[in-house]
mmCIF file of C-alpha atoms and ligand atoms in Angstrom:
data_model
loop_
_atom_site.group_PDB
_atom_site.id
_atom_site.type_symbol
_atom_site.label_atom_id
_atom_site.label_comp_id
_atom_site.label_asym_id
_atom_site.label_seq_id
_atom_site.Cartn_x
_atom_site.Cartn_y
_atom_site.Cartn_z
ATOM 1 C CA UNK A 4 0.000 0.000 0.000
ATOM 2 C CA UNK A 5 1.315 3.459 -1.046
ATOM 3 C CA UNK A 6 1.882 6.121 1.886
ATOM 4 C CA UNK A 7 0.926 8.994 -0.394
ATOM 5 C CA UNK A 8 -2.732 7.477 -0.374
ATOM 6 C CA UNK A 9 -5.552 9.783 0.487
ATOM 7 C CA UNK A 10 -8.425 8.984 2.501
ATOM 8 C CA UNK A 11 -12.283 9.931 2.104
ATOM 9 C CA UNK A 12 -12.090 11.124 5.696
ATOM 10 C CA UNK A 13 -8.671 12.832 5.121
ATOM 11 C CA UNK A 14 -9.701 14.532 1.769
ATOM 12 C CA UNK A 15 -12.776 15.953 3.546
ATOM 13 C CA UNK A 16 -11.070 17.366 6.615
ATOM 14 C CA UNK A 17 -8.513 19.081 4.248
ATOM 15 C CA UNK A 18 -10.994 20.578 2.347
ATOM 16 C CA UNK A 19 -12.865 21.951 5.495
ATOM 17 C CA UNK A 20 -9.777 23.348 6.259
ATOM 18 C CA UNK A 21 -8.545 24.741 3.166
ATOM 19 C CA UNK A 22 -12.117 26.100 1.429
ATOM 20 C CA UNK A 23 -14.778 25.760 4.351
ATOM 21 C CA UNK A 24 -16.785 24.072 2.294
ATOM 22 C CA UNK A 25 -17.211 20.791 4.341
ATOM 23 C CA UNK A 26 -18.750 21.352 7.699
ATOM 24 C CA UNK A 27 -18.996 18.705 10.176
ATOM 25 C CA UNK A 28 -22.375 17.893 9.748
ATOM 26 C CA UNK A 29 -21.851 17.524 6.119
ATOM 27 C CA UNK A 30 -18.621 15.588 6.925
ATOM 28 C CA UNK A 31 -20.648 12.970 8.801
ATOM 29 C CA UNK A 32 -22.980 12.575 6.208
ATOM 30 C CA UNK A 33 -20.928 11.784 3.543
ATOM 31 C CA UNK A 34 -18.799 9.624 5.724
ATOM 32 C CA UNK A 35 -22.184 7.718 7.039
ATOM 33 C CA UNK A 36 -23.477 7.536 3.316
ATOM 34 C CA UNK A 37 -19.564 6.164 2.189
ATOM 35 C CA UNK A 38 -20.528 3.817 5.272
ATOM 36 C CA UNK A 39 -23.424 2.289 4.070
ATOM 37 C CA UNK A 40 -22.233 1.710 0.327
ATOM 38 C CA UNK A 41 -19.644 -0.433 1.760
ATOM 39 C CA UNK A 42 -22.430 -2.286 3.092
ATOM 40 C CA UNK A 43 -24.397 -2.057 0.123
ATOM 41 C CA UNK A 44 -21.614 -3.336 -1.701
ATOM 42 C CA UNK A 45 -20.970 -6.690 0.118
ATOM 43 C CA UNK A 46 -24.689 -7.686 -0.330
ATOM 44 C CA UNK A 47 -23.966 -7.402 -4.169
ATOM 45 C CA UNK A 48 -20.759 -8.801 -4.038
ATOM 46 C CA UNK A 49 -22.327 -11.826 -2.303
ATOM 47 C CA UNK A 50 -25.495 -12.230 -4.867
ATOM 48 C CA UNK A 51 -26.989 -15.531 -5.189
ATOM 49 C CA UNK A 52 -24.503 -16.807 -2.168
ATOM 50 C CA UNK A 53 -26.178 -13.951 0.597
ATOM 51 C CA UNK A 54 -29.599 -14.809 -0.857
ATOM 52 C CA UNK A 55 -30.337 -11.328 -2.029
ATOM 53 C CA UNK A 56 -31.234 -11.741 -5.598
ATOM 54 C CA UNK A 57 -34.589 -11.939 -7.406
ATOM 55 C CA UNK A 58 -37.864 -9.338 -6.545
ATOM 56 C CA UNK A 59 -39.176 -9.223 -3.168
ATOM 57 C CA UNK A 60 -42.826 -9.413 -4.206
ATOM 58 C CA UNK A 61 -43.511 -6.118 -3.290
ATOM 59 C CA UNK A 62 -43.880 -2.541 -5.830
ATOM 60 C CA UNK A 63 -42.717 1.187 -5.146
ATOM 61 C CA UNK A 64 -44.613 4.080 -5.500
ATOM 62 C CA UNK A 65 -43.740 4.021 -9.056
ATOM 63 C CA UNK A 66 -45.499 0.988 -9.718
ATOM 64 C CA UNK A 67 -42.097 -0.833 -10.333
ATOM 65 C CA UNK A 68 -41.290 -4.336 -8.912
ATOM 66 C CA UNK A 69 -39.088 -4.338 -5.852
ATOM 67 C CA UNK A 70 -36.073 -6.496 -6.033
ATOM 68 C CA UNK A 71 -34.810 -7.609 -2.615
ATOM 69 C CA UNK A 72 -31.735 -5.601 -2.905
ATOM 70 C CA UNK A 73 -33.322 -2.585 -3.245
ATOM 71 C CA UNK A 74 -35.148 -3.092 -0.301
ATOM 72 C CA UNK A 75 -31.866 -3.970 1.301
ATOM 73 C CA UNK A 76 -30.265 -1.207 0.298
ATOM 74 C CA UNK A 77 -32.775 1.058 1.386
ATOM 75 C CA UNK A 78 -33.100 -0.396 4.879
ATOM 76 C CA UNK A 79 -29.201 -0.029 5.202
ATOM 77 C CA UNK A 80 -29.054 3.988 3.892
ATOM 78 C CA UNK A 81 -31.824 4.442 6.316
ATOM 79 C CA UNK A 82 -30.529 2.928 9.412
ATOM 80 C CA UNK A 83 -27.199 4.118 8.866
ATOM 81 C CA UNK A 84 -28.408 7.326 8.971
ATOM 82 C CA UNK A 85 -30.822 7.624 11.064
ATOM 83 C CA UNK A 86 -29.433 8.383 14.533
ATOM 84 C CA UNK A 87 -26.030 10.484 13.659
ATOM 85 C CA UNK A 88 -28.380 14.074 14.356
ATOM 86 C CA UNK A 89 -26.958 15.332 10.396
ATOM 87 C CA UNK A 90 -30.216 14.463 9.205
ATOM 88 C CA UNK A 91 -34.109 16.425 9.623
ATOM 89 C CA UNK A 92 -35.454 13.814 7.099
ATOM 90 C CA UNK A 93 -34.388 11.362 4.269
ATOM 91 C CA UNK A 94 -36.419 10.080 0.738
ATOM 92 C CA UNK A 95 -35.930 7.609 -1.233
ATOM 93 C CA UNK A 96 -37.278 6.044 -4.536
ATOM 94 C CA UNK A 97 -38.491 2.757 -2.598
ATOM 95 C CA UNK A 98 -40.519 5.056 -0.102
ATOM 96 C CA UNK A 99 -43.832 6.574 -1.207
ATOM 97 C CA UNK A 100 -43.621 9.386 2.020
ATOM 98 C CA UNK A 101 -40.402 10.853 3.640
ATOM 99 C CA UNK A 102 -38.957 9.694 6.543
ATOM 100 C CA UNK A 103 -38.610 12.018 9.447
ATOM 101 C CA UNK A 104 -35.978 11.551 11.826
ATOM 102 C CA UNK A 105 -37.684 9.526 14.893
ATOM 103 C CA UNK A 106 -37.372 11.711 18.129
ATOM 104 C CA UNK A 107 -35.376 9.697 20.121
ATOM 105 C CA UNK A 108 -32.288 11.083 18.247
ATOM 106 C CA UNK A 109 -31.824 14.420 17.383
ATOM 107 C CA UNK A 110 -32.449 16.270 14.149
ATOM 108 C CA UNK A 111 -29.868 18.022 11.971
ATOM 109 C CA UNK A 112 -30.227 20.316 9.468
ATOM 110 C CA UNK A 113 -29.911 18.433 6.196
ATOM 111 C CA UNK A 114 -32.268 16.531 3.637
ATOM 112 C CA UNK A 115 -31.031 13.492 2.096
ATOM 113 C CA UNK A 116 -32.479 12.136 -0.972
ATOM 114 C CA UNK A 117 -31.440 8.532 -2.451
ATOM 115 C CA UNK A 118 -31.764 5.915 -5.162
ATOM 116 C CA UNK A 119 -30.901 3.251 -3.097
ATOM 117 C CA UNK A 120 -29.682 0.860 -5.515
ATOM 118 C CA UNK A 121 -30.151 1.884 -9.031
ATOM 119 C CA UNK A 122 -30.289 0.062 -12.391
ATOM 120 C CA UNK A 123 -32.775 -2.314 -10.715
ATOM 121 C CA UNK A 124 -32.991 -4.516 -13.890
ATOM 122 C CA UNK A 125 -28.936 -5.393 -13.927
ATOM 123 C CA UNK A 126 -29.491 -6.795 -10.339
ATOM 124 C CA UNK A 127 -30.029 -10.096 -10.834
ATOM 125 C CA UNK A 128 -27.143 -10.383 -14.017
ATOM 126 C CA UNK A 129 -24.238 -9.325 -12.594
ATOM 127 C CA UNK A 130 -23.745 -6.201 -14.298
ATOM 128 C CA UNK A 131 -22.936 -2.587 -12.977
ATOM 129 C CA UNK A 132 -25.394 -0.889 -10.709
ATOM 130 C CA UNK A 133 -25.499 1.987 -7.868
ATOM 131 C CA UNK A 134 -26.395 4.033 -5.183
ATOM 132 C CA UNK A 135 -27.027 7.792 -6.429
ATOM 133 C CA UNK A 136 -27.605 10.409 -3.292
ATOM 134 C CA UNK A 137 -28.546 14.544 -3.299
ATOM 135 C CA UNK A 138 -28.604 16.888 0.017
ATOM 136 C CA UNK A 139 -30.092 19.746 0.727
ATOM 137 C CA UNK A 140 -30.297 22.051 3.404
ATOM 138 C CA UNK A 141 -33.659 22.378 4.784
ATOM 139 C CA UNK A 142 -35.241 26.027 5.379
ATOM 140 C CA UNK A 143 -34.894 27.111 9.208
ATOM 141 C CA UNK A 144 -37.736 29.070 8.958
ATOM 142 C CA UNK A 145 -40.297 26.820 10.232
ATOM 143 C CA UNK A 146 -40.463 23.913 12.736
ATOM 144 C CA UNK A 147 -40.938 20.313 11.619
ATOM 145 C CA UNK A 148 -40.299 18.915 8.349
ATOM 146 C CA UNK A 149 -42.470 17.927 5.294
ATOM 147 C CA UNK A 150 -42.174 17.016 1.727
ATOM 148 C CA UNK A 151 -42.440 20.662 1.037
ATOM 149 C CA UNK A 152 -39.089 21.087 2.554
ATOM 150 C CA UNK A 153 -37.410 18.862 -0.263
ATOM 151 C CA UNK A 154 -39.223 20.451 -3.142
ATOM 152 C CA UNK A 155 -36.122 22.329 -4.261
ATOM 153 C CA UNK A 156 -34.536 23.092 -7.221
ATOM 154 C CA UNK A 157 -31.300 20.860 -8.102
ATOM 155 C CA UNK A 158 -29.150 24.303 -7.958
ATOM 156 C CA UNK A 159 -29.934 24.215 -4.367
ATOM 157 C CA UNK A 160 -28.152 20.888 -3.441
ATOM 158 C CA UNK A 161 -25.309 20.702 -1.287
ATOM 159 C CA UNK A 162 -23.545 17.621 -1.878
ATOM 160 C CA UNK A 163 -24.705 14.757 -4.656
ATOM 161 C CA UNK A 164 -23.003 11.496 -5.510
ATOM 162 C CA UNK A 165 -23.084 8.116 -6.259
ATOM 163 C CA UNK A 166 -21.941 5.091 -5.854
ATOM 164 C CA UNK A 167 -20.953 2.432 -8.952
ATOM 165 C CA UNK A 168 -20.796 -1.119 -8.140
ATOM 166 C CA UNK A 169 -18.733 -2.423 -11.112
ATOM 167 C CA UNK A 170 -15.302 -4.129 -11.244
ATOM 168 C CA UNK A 171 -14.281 -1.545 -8.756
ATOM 169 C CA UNK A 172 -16.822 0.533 -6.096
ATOM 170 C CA UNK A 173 -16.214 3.665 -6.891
ATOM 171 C CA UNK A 174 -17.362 6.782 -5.146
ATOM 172 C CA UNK A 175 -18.246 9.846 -7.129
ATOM 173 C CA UNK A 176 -18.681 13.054 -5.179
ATOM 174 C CA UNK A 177 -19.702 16.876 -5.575
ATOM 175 C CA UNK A 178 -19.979 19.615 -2.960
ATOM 176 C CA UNK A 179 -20.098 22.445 -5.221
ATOM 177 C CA UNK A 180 -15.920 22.584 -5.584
ATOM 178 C CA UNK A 181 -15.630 19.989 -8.494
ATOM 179 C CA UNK A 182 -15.846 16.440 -9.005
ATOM 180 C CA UNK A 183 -13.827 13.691 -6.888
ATOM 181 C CA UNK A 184 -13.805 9.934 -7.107
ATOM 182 C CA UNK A 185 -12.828 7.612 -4.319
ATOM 183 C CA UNK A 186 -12.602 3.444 -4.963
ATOM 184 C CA UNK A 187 -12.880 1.229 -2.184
ATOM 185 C CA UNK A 188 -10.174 -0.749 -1.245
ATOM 186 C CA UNK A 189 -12.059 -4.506 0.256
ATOM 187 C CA UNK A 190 -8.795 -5.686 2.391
ATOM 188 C CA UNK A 191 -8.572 -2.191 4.146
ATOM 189 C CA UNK A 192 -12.344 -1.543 3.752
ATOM 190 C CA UNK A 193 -11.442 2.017 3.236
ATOM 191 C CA UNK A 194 -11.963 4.616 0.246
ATOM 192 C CA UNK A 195 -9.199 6.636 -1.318
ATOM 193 C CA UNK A 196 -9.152 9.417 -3.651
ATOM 194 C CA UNK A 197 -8.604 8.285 -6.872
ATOM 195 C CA UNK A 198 -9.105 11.198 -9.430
ATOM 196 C CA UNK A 199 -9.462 14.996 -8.273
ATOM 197 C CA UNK A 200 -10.913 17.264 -10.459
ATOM 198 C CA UNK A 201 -13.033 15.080 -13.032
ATOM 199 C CA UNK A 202 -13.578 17.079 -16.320
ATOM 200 C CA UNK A 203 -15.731 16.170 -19.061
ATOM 201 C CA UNK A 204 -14.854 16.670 -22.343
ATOM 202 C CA UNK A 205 -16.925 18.929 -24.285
ATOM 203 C CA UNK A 206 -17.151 17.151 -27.262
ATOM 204 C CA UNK A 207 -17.681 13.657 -28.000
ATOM 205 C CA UNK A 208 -18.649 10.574 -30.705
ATOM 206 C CA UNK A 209 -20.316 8.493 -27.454
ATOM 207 C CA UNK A 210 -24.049 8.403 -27.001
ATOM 208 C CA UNK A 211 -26.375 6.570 -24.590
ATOM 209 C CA UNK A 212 -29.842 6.309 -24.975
ATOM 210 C CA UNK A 213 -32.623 3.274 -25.231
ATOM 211 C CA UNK A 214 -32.393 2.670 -29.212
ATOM 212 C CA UNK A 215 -35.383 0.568 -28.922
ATOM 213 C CA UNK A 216 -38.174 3.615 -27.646
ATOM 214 C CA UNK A 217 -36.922 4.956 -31.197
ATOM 215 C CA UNK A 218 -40.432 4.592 -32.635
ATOM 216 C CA UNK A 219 -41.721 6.813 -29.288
ATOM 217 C CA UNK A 220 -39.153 9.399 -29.100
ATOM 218 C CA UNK A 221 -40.030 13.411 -30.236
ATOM 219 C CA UNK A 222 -38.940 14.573 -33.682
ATOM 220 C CA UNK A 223 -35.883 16.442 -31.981
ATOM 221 C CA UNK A 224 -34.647 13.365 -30.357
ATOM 222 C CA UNK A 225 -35.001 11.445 -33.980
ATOM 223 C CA UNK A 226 -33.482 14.183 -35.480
ATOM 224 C CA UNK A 227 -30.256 14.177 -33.235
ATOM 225 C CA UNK A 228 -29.813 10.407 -32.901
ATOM 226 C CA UNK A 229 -30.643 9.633 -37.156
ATOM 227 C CA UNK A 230 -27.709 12.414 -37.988
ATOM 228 C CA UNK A 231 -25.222 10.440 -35.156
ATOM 229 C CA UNK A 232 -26.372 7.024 -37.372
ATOM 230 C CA UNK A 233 -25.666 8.580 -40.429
ATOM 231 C CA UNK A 234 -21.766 9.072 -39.453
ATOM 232 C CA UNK A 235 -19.484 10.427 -41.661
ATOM 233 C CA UNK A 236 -21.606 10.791 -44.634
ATOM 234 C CA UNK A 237 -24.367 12.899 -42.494
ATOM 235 C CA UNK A 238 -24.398 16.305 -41.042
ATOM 236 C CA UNK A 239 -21.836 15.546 -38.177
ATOM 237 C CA UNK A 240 -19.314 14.294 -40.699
ATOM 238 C CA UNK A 241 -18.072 11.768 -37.952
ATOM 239 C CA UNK A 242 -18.894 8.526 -37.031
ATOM 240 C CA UNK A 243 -20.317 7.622 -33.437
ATOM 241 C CA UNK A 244 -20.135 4.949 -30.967
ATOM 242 C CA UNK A 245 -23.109 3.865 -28.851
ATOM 243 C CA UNK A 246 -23.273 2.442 -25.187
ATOM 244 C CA UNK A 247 -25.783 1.466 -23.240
ATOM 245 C CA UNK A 248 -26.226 -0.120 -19.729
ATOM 246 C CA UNK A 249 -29.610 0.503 -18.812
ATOM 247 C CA UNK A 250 -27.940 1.580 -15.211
ATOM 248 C CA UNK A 251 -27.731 5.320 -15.390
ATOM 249 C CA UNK A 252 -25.152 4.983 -12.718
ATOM 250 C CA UNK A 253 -22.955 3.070 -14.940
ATOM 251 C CA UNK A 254 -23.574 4.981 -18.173
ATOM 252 C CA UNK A 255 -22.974 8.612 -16.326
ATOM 253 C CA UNK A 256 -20.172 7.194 -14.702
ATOM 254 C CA UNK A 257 -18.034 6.238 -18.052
ATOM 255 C CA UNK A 258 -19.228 10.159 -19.175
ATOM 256 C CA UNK A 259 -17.551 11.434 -16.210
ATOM 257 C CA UNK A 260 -14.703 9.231 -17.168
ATOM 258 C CA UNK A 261 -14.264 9.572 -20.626
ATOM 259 C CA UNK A 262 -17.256 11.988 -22.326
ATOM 260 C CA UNK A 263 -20.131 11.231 -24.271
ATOM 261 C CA UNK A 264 -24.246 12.156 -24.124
ATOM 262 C CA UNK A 265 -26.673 10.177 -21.989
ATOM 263 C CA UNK A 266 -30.378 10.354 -22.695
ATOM 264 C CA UNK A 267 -33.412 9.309 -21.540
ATOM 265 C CA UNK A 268 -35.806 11.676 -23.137
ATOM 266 C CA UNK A 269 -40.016 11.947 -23.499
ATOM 267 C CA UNK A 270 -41.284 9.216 -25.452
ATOM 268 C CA UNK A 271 -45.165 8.242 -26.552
ATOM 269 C CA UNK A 272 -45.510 5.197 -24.440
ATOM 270 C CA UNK A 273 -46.703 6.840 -21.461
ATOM 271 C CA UNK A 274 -47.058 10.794 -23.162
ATOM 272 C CA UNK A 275 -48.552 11.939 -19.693
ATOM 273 C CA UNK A 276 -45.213 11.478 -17.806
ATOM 274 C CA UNK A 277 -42.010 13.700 -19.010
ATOM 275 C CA UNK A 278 -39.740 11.329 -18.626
ATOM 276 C CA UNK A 279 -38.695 7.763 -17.161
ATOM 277 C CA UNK A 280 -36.123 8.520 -14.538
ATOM 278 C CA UNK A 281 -37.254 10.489 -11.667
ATOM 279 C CA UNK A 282 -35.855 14.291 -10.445
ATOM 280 C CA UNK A 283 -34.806 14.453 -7.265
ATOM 281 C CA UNK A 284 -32.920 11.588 -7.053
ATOM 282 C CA UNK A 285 -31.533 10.653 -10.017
ATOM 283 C CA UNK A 286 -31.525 13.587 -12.678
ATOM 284 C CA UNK A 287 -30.720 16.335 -10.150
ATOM 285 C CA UNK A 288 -27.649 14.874 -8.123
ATOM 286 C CA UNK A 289 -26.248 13.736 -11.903
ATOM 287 C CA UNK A 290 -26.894 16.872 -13.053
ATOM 288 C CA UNK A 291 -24.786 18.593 -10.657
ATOM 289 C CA UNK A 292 -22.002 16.304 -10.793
ATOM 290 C CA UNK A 293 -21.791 16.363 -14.809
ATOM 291 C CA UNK A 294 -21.895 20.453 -14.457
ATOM 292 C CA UNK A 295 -19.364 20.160 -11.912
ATOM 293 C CA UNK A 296 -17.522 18.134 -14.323
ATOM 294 C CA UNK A 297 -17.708 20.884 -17.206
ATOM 295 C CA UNK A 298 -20.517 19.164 -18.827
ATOM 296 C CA UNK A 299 -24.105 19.976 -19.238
ATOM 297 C CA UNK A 300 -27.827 18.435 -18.378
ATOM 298 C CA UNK A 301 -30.796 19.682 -19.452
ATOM 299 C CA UNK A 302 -34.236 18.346 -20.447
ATOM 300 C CA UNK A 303 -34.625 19.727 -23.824
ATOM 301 C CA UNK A 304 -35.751 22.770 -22.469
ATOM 302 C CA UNK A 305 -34.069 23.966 -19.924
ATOM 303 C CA UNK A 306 -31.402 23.249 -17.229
ATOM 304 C CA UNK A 307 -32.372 20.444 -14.931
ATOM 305 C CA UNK A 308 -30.430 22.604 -12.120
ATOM 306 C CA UNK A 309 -33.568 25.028 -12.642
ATOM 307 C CA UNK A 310 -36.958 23.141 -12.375
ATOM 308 C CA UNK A 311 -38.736 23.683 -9.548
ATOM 309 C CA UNK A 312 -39.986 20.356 -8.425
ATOM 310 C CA UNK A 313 -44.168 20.311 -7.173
ATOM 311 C CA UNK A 314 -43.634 16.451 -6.081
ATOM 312 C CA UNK A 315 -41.168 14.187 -4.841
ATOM 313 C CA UNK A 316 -41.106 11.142 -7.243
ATOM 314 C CA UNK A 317 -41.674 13.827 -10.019
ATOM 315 C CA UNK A 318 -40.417 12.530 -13.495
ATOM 316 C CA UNK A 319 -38.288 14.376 -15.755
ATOM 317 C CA UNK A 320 -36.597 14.092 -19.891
ATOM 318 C CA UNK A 321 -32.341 13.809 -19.490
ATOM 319 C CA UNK A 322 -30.147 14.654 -21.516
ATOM 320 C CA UNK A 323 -26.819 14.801 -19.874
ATOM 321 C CA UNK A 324 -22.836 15.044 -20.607
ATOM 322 C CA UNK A 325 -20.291 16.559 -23.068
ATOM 323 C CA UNK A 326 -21.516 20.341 -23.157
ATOM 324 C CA UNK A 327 -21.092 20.584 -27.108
ATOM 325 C CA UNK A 328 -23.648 17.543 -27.859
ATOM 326 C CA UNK A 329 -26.195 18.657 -24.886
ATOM 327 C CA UNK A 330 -26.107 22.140 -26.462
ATOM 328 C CA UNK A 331 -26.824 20.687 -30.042
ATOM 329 C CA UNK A 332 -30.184 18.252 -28.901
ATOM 330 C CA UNK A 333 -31.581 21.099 -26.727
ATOM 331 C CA UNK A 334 -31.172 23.556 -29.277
ATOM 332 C CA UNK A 335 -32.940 20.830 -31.408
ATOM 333 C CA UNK A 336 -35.604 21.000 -29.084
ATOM 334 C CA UNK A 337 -35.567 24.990 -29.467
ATOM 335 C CA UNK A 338 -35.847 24.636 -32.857
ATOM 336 C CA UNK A 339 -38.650 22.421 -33.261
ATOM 337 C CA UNK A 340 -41.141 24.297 -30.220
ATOM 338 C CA UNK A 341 -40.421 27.542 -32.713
ATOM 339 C CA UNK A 342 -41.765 25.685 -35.728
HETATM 340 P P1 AHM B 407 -34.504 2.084 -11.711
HETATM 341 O O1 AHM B 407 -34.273 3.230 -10.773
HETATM 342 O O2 AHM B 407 -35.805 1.402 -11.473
HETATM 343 O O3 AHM B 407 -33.360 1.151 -11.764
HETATM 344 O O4 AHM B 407 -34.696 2.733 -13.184
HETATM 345 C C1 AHM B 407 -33.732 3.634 -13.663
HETATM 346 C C2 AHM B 407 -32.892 3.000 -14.737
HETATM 347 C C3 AHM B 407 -31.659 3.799 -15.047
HETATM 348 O O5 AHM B 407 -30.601 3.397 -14.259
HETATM 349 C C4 AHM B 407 -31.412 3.477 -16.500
HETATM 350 O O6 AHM B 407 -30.773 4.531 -17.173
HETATM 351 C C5 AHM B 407 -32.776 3.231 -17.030
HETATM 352 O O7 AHM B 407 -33.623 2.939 -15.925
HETATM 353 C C6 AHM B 407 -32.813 2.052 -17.966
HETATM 354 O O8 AHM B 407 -34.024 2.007 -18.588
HETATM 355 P P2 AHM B 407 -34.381 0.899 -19.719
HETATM 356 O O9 AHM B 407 -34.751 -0.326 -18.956
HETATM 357 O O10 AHM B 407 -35.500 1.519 -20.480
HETATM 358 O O11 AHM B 407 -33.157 0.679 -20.564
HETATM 359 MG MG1 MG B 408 -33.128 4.550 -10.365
#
């Protein structure tokens, strides 16, 4: 083991004490939420062997099948955080209500939002999944705490991250001062910084998206995706490259390490909802870690950063990564609403 290694716990107390920008309360949480992926991560690890895989018979607010791990994984964010007095309330995408902090501890002044374990439908196949978090600060302006209090735009966050359970576990963290990523190390069962300063490259020949909603998708969307098929006899005059995981944790996380445009857009099959993936808890805390990164998420309208959320499980279009492409399919989107 090198010497020079740096610690989560050591990287945050430095930058407390070089920028201010890491109180102890905030320190705790991040440490607590580090805490609990590890956990998180040794149920995966263990799969079929700890029991853990296949659906637990139960469905979220969403109307989505709950596998057992995401139940798992919720129970261990929850209790994990539940008595360290950082935290007024927590919500996740396995809870239909908040949860307050019970009164027997005390309550801090942070919100903490989560997808406990997302990319649900890689669970049971061994391939990459995640944790994704956001914080905000709730308003001391009034006693007790309600959903209200979390209905904040994405600008307002914190802290966001997430964590990628791939070959490595990797954890991927904003507080408004860049982006940093910390892998686990199993035989120490300790994370250390691994890349400082994460940048994005504007431009790319990557994109992500679901090509089989094709037939569904908005005239913009066809628009951008048909010119990045057409390669270097279309518009772009360059050939692309397409990826897609179906675990947004997974597909953001090789953006953050290498470029490229995720999307998960409007489409027809359900034209009531504007999007699959959900606001506060996956699109927002992605959305400030890609603009943290130099990159760029909007929904084809406008920054994600900016919407004002009126619920919590709120849906919401993505388009998200190398500034230069997210620039091009929301000004596609411009273009279109003008015609
Ligand atoms: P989940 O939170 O239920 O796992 O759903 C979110 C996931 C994202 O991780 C991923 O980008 C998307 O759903 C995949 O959708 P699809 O199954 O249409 O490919
Ligand atoms: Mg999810």
């Amino acid at each position: 083991m090198s010497s020079k290694r740096v610690s989560l716990s050591q990287y945050l107390v430095e930058q407390q004490r070089e920028h201010g920008n890491i109180p102890a309360q905030l320190r705790l949480l991040i440490e607590v939420v580090a805490r609990a992926c590890k956990r998180i991560a040794i149920a995966v690890n263990k799969g079929a062997l700890g029991e853990v895989l296949g659906s637990a018979g139960s469905e979220n607010v969403q109307g989505e099948v709950q596998k057992k791990l995401d139940i798992i994984s919720n129970e261990v964010l929850i209790e994990a955080n539940e008595w360290g007095g950082h935290l007024a309330a927590m919500a996740s995408e396995e809870m239909d209500e908040i949860h307050v902090i019970p009164n027997r501890y005390p309550q801090g002044e942070f919100l903490l939002l989560f997808d406990p374990l997302d990319g649900s439908s890689n669970i049971d196949v061994n391939v990459s999944i995640g944790t994704i978090f956001s914080v905000l600060k709730k308003s001391p302006e009034h006693e007790g705490v309600s959903e209200a209090d979390f209905l904040q735009p994405g600008r307002a966050q914190v802290a966001a991250g997430y964590c990628v359970y791939g070959p490595q576990t990797t954890l991927v963290l904003t507080v408004g001062a860049g982006v940093v990523m910390f892998t686990l190390d199993r035989e120490l069962g300790g994370w250390f910084l691994v890349e400082q300063n994460v940048q994005v490259p504007a431009d790319t020949k990557e994109f992500a998206i679901n090509m089989s909603n094709m037939r569904h998708w908005a005239p913009p969307m066809k628009r951008y995706i048909d010119e990045c098929l057409a390669g270097t006899t279309g518009p772009r005059g360059k050939d692309f490259n397409m990826r897609w995981i179906a675990s947004m944790v997974a597909d953001v996380h090789r953006i953050l390490c290498r470029g490229g445009v995720f999307m998960y857009p409007w489409d027809a099959r359900e034209p009531s909802k504007p999007g699959k993936l959900r606001l506060m808890y996956e699109a927002n805390p992605m959305a400030f870690l890609i603009e943290q990164a130099g990159g760029a998420a909007t929904n084809g309208q406008q920054r994600i950063l900016d919407i004002q959320p009126t619920k919590l499980h709120e849906r919401v279009s993505v388009i998200l990564g190398s500034k230069h492409e997210v620039e091009r399919v929301t000004g596609y989107h411009a273009e279109a609403s003008q015609q």
